[in-house]
CSV table of C-alpha atoms in Angstrom, one decimal:
chain,number,residue,atom,x,y,z
A,13,MET,CA,33.3,-68.6,25.8
A,14,PHE,CA,31.8,-71.7,24.2
A,15,LEU,CA,32.7,-74.3,21.6
A,16,LYS,CA,30.3,-73.9,18.7
A,17,SER,CA,31.4,-76.9,16.8
A,18,ILE,CA,34.1,-79.6,16.4
A,19,GLU,CA,35.3,-81.7,13.5
A,20,VAL,CA,37.8,-84.6,13.6
A,21,ASP,CA,39.9,-86.3,11.0
A,22,ARG,CA,41.4,-89.7,11.7
A,23,PHE,CA,41.2,-89.2,15.5
A,24,ARG,CA,40.5,-92.5,17.3
A,25,ASN,CA,37.3,-94.1,16.0
A,26,LEU,CA,35.5,-90.8,15.4
A,27,SER,CA,34.1,-89.5,12.2
A,28,GLY,CA,32.5,-86.2,11.2
A,29,GLY,CA,31.6,-83.3,13.5
A,30,ILE,CA,29.2,-81.9,16.0
A,31,SER,CA,27.5,-78.5,16.5
A,32,PHE,CA,27.0,-77.8,20.2
A,33,SER,CA,24.6,-75.7,22.2
A,34,SER,CA,26.1,-73.1,24.6
A,35,GLY,CA,24.5,-74.9,27.6
A,36,ILE,CA,24.5,-78.5,28.7
A,37,ASN,CA,25.4,-81.1,26.0
A,38,VAL,CA,24.8,-84.7,26.8
A,39,LEU,CA,26.6,-87.4,24.7
A,40,TYR,CA,25.0,-90.8,25.3
A,41,GLY,CA,25.2,-94.3,24.0
A,42,ASN,CA,26.5,-97.8,24.8
A,43,ASN,CA,30.0,-98.3,26.1
A,44,GLY,CA,32.8,-98.5,23.5
A,45,GLN,CA,31.0,-96.3,21.0
A,46,GLY,CA,33.3,-93.2,21.3
A,47,LYS,CA,31.7,-90.9,23.8
A,48,THR,CA,34.9,-90.4,25.8
A,49,ASN,CA,36.8,-90.0,22.5
A,50,TRP,CA,34.7,-86.9,21.8
A,51,LEU,CA,35.6,-85.4,25.1
A,52,GLU,CA,39.3,-86.2,24.5
A,53,ALA,CA,39.1,-84.4,21.2
A,54,ILE,CA,37.6,-81.3,22.9
A,55,GLN,CA,40.3,-81.3,25.5
A,56,LEU,CA,43.0,-81.7,22.8
A,57,LEU,CA,41.5,-78.7,21.0
A,58,ALA,CA,41.6,-76.7,24.2
A,59,HIS,CA,44.8,-77.7,25.9
A,60,VAL,CA,46.8,-79.6,23.2
A,61,ARG,CA,47.0,-82.6,25.4
A,62,SER,CA,45.0,-85.7,26.3
A,63,PHE,CA,43.6,-86.7,29.6
A,64,ARG,CA,44.0,-90.4,28.6
A,65,THR,CA,47.6,-90.6,27.3
A,66,SER,CA,50.8,-88.7,27.3
A,67,ARG,CA,51.7,-90.3,24.0
A,68,ILE,CA,49.4,-88.3,21.8
A,69,HIS,CA,50.2,-90.4,18.7
A,70,GLU,CA,48.1,-93.1,20.3
A,71,ALA,CA,45.0,-91.1,19.5
A,72,VAL,CA,45.7,-91.3,15.7
A,73,ALA,CA,43.3,-93.8,14.1
A,74,PHE,CA,44.7,-97.3,13.6
A,75,GLY,CA,46.8,-97.5,10.4
A,76,GLU,CA,47.0,-93.8,9.9
A,77,SER,CA,50.1,-91.5,10.4
A,78,LEU,CA,48.4,-88.2,11.2
A,79,ALA,CA,45.2,-86.8,12.6
A,80,SER,CA,43.6,-83.4,13.3
A,81,VAL,CA,40.9,-81.8,15.4
A,82,GLN,CA,39.4,-78.4,14.6
A,83,GLY,CA,36.7,-76.3,16.0
A,84,VAL,CA,35.1,-72.9,16.2
A,85,VAL,CA,35.2,-71.1,19.5
A,86,HIS,CA,33.0,-68.1,20.3
A,87,ARG,CA,34.3,-65.5,22.7
A,88,GLY,CA,33.0,-62.1,23.7
A,89,ASP,CA,30.1,-60.5,21.9
A,90,SER,CA,30.9,-61.5,18.3
A,91,ILE,CA,34.4,-63.0,18.1
A,92,ASP,CA,34.7,-66.5,16.5
A,93,ARG,CA,38.0,-68.2,16.1
A,94,GLN,CA,38.9,-71.4,14.3
A,95,LEU,CA,41.3,-73.6,16.2
A,96,ARG,CA,43.1,-76.6,14.9
A,97,VAL,CA,45.5,-79.1,16.3
A,98,ALA,CA,47.4,-81.5,14.0
A,99,ILE,CA,49.1,-84.6,15.2
A,100,GLN,CA,51.9,-86.5,13.4
A,101,ARG,CA,53.8,-89.1,15.3
A,102,ASN,CA,54.9,-87.3,18.5
A,103,SER,CA,54.6,-83.8,17.2
A,104,LYS,CA,51.7,-81.4,17.5
A,105,GLN,CA,51.1,-78.2,15.5
A,106,THR,CA,48.6,-75.6,16.5
A,107,PHE,CA,46.7,-73.1,14.3
A,108,ILE,CA,44.4,-70.1,14.9
A,109,ASN,CA,42.3,-69.1,11.9
A,110,GLY,CA,44.5,-71.1,9.6
A,111,LYS,CA,47.8,-69.6,10.8
A,112,ARG,CA,50.4,-71.6,12.6
A,113,GLU,CA,50.8,-70.3,16.2
A,114,PRO,CA,53.0,-71.2,19.1
A,115,VAL,CA,51.4,-73.3,21.9
A,116,ALA,CA,51.7,-70.4,24.4
A,117,ARG,CA,49.5,-68.2,22.4
A,118,TYR,CA,47.2,-71.0,21.3
A,119,LEU,CA,46.4,-71.9,24.9
A,120,ALA,CA,44.8,-68.6,25.6
A,121,GLN,CA,42.0,-69.3,23.1
A,122,LEU,CA,39.9,-72.0,24.9
A,123,HIS,CA,40.0,-73.2,28.4
A,124,ALA,CA,38.6,-76.5,29.7
A,125,VAL,CA,38.1,-78.0,33.1
A,126,TRP,CA,37.5,-81.8,33.2
A,127,PHE,CA,36.2,-84.4,35.6
A,128,THR,CA,37.2,-87.9,34.6
A,129,ALA,CA,38.0,-91.2,36.3
A,130,ASP,CA,41.7,-90.6,35.7
A,131,GLU,CA,41.5,-87.1,37.1
A,132,MET,CA,40.4,-88.6,40.4
A,133,GLU,CA,44.2,-89.0,40.9
A,134,VAL,CA,44.2,-85.3,41.9
A,135,VAL,CA,42.5,-86.5,45.1
A,136,ARG,CA,43.8,-90.1,45.3
A,137,GLY,CA,47.2,-90.1,43.6
A,138,GLY,CA,50.7,-88.7,44.1
A,139,PRO,CA,51.8,-85.1,44.4
A,140,GLU,CA,52.8,-84.7,40.7
A,141,VAL,CA,49.1,-84.9,39.7
A,142,ARG,CA,48.2,-82.2,42.1
A,143,ARG,CA,51.1,-80.0,41.0
A,144,SER,CA,49.9,-80.4,37.4
A,145,PHE,CA,46.3,-79.4,38.4
A,146,LEU,CA,47.7,-76.2,39.9
A,147,ASP,CA,50.0,-75.4,37.1
A,148,ARG,CA,47.4,-75.7,34.4
A,149,GLY,CA,45.1,-73.5,36.5
A,150,VAL,CA,47.8,-70.8,36.6
A,151,ILE,CA,48.5,-71.2,32.9
A,152,ALA,CA,44.8,-70.6,32.2
A,153,LEU,CA,45.0,-67.2,34.0
A,154,HIS,CA,48.5,-66.3,32.8
A,155,PRO,CA,49.6,-68.3,29.6
A,156,PRO,CA,53.3,-67.2,29.8
A,157,TYR,CA,53.6,-69.3,32.9
A,158,ALA,CA,53.7,-72.3,30.6
A,159,GLN,CA,57.1,-71.2,29.5
A,160,THR,CA,58.2,-70.8,33.2
A,161,ILE,CA,57.3,-74.5,33.8
A,162,THR,CA,59.0,-75.6,30.6
A,163,ASP,CA,62.2,-73.7,31.6
A,164,TYR,CA,62.1,-75.0,35.2
A,165,ASN,CA,61.8,-78.6,34.0
A,166,ARG,CA,64.6,-78.1,31.5
A,167,VAL,CA,67.0,-76.7,34.2
A,168,ILE,CA,66.1,-79.6,36.6
A,169,LYS,CA,66.8,-82.1,33.9
A,170,GLN,CA,70.2,-80.5,33.1
A,171,LYS,CA,71.2,-80.3,36.8
A,172,LYS,CA,70.1,-83.9,37.4
A,173,ARG,CA,72.4,-85.0,34.6
A,174,LEU,CA,75.4,-83.4,36.4
A,175,LEU,CA,74.3,-84.9,39.7
A,176,GLU,CA,74.1,-88.4,38.2
A,177,GLN,CA,77.6,-88.0,36.8
A,178,SER,CA,78.9,-86.9,40.2
A,179,ALA,CA,77.1,-89.8,42.0
A,180,ASP,CA,78.9,-92.2,39.6
A,181,GLY,CA,82.2,-90.6,40.4
A,182,ARG,CA,82.8,-89.0,37.1
A,183,ILE,CA,82.7,-85.5,38.6
A,184,ARG,CA,84.4,-84.5,41.9
A,185,LEU,CA,82.4,-82.4,44.5
A,186,ASP,CA,84.6,-79.4,44.0
A,187,GLU,CA,84.0,-79.6,40.2
A,188,LEU,CA,80.3,-80.1,40.7
A,189,THR,CA,80.1,-77.0,42.9
A,190,GLU,CA,81.3,-74.9,40.0
A,191,LEU,CA,79.4,-76.7,37.2
A,192,VAL,CA,76.1,-76.6,39.0
A,193,GLN,CA,76.2,-73.0,40.0
A,194,PRO,CA,74.7,-71.6,36.8
A,195,TRP,CA,71.8,-74.1,37.0
A,196,ASN,CA,71.2,-73.2,40.7
A,197,GLN,CA,71.1,-69.5,39.9
A,198,GLN,CA,68.3,-70.2,37.3
A,199,LEU,CA,66.5,-72.5,39.8
A,200,VAL,CA,66.4,-69.7,42.4
A,201,SER,CA,64.6,-67.4,40.0
A,202,LEU,CA,62.3,-70.0,38.4
A,203,SER,CA,61.5,-71.7,41.7
A,204,THR,CA,60.5,-68.4,43.3
A,205,GLU,CA,58.2,-67.6,40.4
A,206,VAL,CA,56.6,-71.1,40.5
A,207,HIS,CA,56.1,-71.0,44.3
A,208,HIS,CA,54.4,-67.6,44.3
A,209,ALA,CA,52.2,-68.4,41.3
A,210,ARG,CA,51.0,-71.6,43.0
A,211,ILE,CA,50.4,-70.0,46.3
A,212,ARG,CA,48.4,-67.2,44.7
A,213,TYR,CA,46.3,-69.8,42.8
A,214,ILE,CA,45.6,-71.8,46.0
A,215,ASP,CA,44.4,-68.7,47.7
A,216,LEU,CA,42.0,-68.0,44.9
A,217,LEU,CA,40.7,-71.5,45.0
A,218,LYS,CA,40.1,-71.2,48.7
A,219,GLU,CA,38.0,-68.1,48.2
A,220,ALA,CA,36.0,-69.8,45.5
A,221,LEU,CA,35.2,-73.2,47.1
A,222,GLU,CA,31.4,-73.9,46.9
A,223,HIS,CA,30.5,-75.8,50.1
A,224,SER,CA,26.8,-75.8,49.8
A,225,LEU,CA,26.5,-78.0,46.7
A,226,PHE,CA,27.4,-81.3,48.3
A,227,ASP,CA,27.2,-80.1,52.0
A,228,ASP,CA,31.0,-80.7,52.3
A,229,ALA,CA,33.6,-79.0,54.3
A,230,LEU,CA,36.6,-79.1,52.0
A,231,SER,CA,39.8,-77.3,52.8
A,232,ILE,CA,43.0,-77.0,50.8
A,233,ARG,CA,46.5,-76.0,51.8
A,234,TYR,CA,49.7,-75.7,49.8
A,235,ILE,CA,52.6,-77.7,51.2
A,236,SER,CA,56.1,-76.5,50.2
A,237,SER,CA,58.9,-79.0,50.4
A,238,LEU,CA,60.8,-76.2,52.2
A,239,GLU,CA,58.2,-75.9,55.0
A,240,GLY,CA,59.9,-75.9,58.4
A,241,LYS,CA,63.3,-75.2,56.8
A,242,GLY,CA,63.2,-71.4,57.2
A,243,ASP,CA,61.3,-68.3,56.3
A,244,LEU,CA,58.9,-69.1,53.5
A,245,THR,CA,57.9,-65.4,53.3
A,246,ASN,CA,61.4,-64.8,51.9
A,247,TYR,CA,61.3,-67.8,49.5
A,248,GLN,CA,64.0,-66.6,47.2
A,249,GLN,CA,66.6,-66.4,49.9
A,250,LEU,CA,65.4,-69.6,51.5
A,251,ILE,CA,65.8,-71.7,48.4
A,252,ALA,CA,69.1,-70.2,47.6
A,253,ASP,CA,70.4,-71.2,51.0
A,254,ARG,CA,68.9,-74.7,50.8
A,255,LEU,CA,70.4,-75.3,47.3
A,256,ARG,CA,73.8,-74.4,48.7
A,257,LEU,CA,73.5,-76.4,51.9
A,258,ARG,CA,72.1,-79.6,50.2
A,259,LEU,CA,74.4,-79.8,47.3
A,260,GLU,CA,76.4,-82.7,48.8
A,261,ALA,CA,73.2,-84.6,49.6
A,262,GLU,CA,72.0,-84.1,46.0
A,263,MET,CA,75.4,-85.3,44.7
A,264,PHE,CA,75.1,-88.6,46.7
A,265,ALA,CA,71.5,-89.0,45.7
A,266,GLY,CA,72.1,-88.2,42.1
A,267,ALA,CA,68.8,-86.3,42.1
A,268,CYS,CA,67.5,-82.7,42.6
A,269,LEU,CA,66.2,-82.7,46.2
A,270,ILE,CA,65.3,-79.0,46.4
A,271,GLY,CA,62.6,-77.1,44.5
A,272,PRO,CA,58.8,-76.8,43.9
A,273,HIS,CA,58.9,-80.1,41.8
A,274,ARG,CA,58.7,-81.7,45.3
A,275,ASP,CA,55.8,-79.6,46.6
A,276,ASP,CA,52.2,-80.7,47.1
A,277,PHE,CA,48.8,-79.5,48.2
A,278,GLU,CA,46.6,-81.1,50.8
A,279,LEU,CA,42.9,-81.7,50.6
A,280,ARG,CA,40.9,-82.2,53.8
A,281,PHE,CA,37.3,-83.1,54.3
A,282,ARG,CA,35.9,-82.0,57.7
A,283,ASP,CA,39.5,-81.9,58.9
A,284,ARG,CA,40.3,-85.4,57.8
A,285,HIS,CA,43.0,-86.1,55.2
A,286,LEU,CA,40.9,-86.9,52.2
A,287,ARG,CA,43.4,-89.1,50.3
A,288,ARG,CA,43.9,-91.4,53.2
A,289,PHE,CA,40.6,-91.3,55.0
A,290,GLY,CA,37.9,-90.1,52.6
A,291,SER,CA,35.3,-92.4,51.2
A,292,SER,CA,35.0,-92.8,47.4
A,293,GLY,CA,31.9,-90.6,47.4
A,294,GLN,CA,33.6,-87.8,49.4
A,295,GLN,CA,36.6,-88.0,47.1
A,296,ARG,CA,34.4,-87.6,44.0
A,297,SER,CA,32.5,-84.7,45.6
A,298,ALA,CA,35.8,-83.1,46.6
A,299,LEU,CA,37.1,-83.2,43.0
A,300,ILE,CA,33.9,-81.7,41.6
A,301,THR,CA,34.1,-79.0,44.3
A,302,LEU,CA,37.7,-78.3,43.3
A,303,ASP,CA,36.8,-78.2,39.6
A,304,LEU,CA,33.9,-75.8,40.3
A,305,ALA,CA,36.3,-73.6,42.2
A,306,ALA,CA,38.7,-73.6,39.3
A,307,ILE,CA,35.8,-72.6,37.0
A,308,SER,CA,34.9,-69.7,39.4
A,309,VAL,CA,38.5,-68.5,39.6
A,310,TYR,CA,38.8,-68.4,35.9
A,311,TYR,CA,35.5,-66.5,35.5
A,312,SER,CA,36.5,-64.0,38.2
A,313,LYS,CA,39.7,-63.1,36.3
A,314,VAL,CA,38.8,-63.6,32.6
A,315,LYS,CA,35.1,-62.7,32.9
A,316,GLU,CA,34.2,-65.7,30.8
A,317,TYR,CA,33.4,-69.2,31.9
A,318,PRO,CA,35.6,-72.1,30.7
A,319,ILE,CA,34.0,-75.2,29.3
A,320,PHE,CA,33.5,-78.2,31.6
A,321,LEU,CA,33.9,-81.8,30.5
A,322,ILE,CA,32.4,-84.6,32.6
A,323,ASP,CA,33.1,-88.2,31.5
A,324,ASP,CA,30.9,-91.1,32.4
A,325,VAL,CA,29.0,-89.0,34.9
A,326,ASP,CA,26.6,-91.7,36.1
A,327,ALA,CA,29.5,-94.0,37.0
A,328,GLU,CA,31.2,-91.4,39.1
A,329,LEU,CA,28.3,-89.6,40.8
A,330,ASP,CA,24.9,-90.7,42.1
A,331,GLY,CA,21.7,-89.4,40.8
A,332,ILE,CA,21.3,-86.7,43.5
A,333,ARG,CA,24.8,-85.3,42.9
A,334,ILE,CA,24.3,-85.3,39.2
A,335,GLU,CA,21.0,-83.4,39.5
A,336,ARG,CA,22.6,-80.8,41.9
A,337,LEU,CA,25.7,-80.4,39.7
A,338,LEU,CA,23.8,-79.8,36.5
A,339,GLU,CA,21.4,-77.4,38.2
A,340,TYR,CA,24.4,-75.5,39.4
A,341,LEU,CA,26.1,-75.5,36.0
A,342,ASP,CA,23.0,-74.6,34.0
A,343,GLY,CA,23.3,-71.0,32.8
A,344,ARG,CA,26.9,-70.7,33.9
A,345,THR,CA,29.2,-72.8,31.8
A,346,GLN,CA,29.0,-74.8,28.6
A,347,THR,CA,29.1,-78.4,29.8
A,348,PHE,CA,29.8,-81.7,28.0
A,349,VAL,CA,28.6,-84.8,29.7
A,350,THR,CA,28.9,-88.4,28.6
A,351,THR,CA,26.6,-91.2,29.9
A,352,SER,CA,25.4,-94.6,29.1
A,353,LYS,CA,22.1,-93.8,30.8
A,354,ARG,CA,20.0,-91.3,28.8
A,355,ASN,CA,17.1,-91.6,31.2
A,356,TYR,CA,19.1,-90.0,34.0
A,357,PHE,CA,18.7,-86.7,32.2
A,358,GLU,CA,15.0,-86.7,31.4
A,359,ARG,CA,14.3,-83.6,33.5
A,360,PHE,CA,16.8,-81.6,31.5
A,361,ASN,CA,15.1,-82.4,28.1
A,362,GLN,CA,14.1,-78.8,27.7
A,363,ARG,CA,17.4,-77.3,28.7
A,364,ALA,CA,20.0,-79.6,27.3
A,365,SER,CA,21.0,-80.8,23.9
A,366,PHE,CA,21.4,-84.6,23.4
A,367,TYR,CA,23.7,-86.5,21.0
A,368,GLU,CA,23.6,-90.2,20.5
A,369,VAL,CA,27.0,-91.8,19.7
A,370,ARG,CA,27.3,-95.0,17.7
A,371,GLU,CA,30.6,-96.3,16.4
A,372,GLY,CA,32.2,-92.9,16.6
A,373,ILE,CA,29.4,-91.1,14.7
A,374,THR,CA,27.2,-88.6,16.6
A,375,THR,CA,23.5,-87.8,15.8
A,376,GLU,CA,21.8,-84.9,17.5
A,377,GLU,CA,18.3,-85.5,18.9
A,378,THR,CA,15.6,-83.4,17.4
A,379,PRO,CA,13.1,-81.7,19.8
A,380,PHE,CA,10.4,-84.1,18.6
A,381,THR,CA,12.6,-87.2,19.5
A,382,ALA,CA,13.3,-85.7,22.9
A,383,THR,CA,9.6,-85.1,23.6
A,384,MET,CA,8.7,-88.7,22.5
A,385,ARG,CA,11.4,-90.0,24.9
A,386,ALA,CA,10.1,-87.9,27.7
A,387,GLY,CA,6.6,-89.3,27.1
A,388,ASN,CA,7.9,-92.9,26.8
A,389,VAL,CA,6.5,-93.1,23.3
A,390,VAL,CA,9.8,-94.2,21.7
């Protein structure tokens, strides 16, 4: 799969469109010109979300009420599909070949993996970021899982409302036991599905970890919040028991204390906890290694590579790591890289396509211009 072209309308400061190559695409220019905005537009097209904000209306150009991003995706031998995401206030609409489609079906059309400064939170941040990383990886392989996560979050929200009322004294414990039972029954089923899906995905990532690229020794392990509480191999029975036993504690806390929304996964570098003890360079390398594993897992199941977005690459990785990474990606996955240092990529002049970004408008380099740059003529 690869993104042949993208076109934006009233999205951030961007204007016009870009036609891409199927290999490495380098977007360069001074800071503040819109390079990251183009990656954000690509991610929105793929995942109907932004890696920069959860309030997607913020991406609409100043003074405008709506925006759209559309692009042409090539899959298989000869299949082209036109994708479009329209944004209006806090709503999003998704279209395939001009026809309105639900998000669950839309998400199966184009998959992206991204490496950004904010995404470093997968390594450095809290458990919710790592859970999100796992869940979107599962969704990429099995799009209906998106509905499972939606349903799970809905049930947790409804149950929490009851627990808060009980904590405030508006519902007695005996009343709560009866009222919460239908939600707990749904949680048993949904939690079991989420738990097993994440465990399977972690196992796939473990098998796909590429240790030779940065000479690391990265290891990952899923950590269930029910670890040490019983037999995790019989998760359905275990969570049913814990939900029953911990109801009173949940009532006093006014919160849902049991379920995979409290799970995490652990990253270790040479047997040291990466989040607490890893250097910045080790943490960056670990995220890249994890991203490459996600790419390999997707390819092993779908038989197509996803696209890969790398923002501000020279700020996050040193020259040696950049060179190793691009050599590894070349010929595998369509890659989009932003940089303020065009000269970092001179050795890729013959294998990459270059686009200069100025004030949101992108101009593709011609082969002649690239040759002149390589010869330091211009």
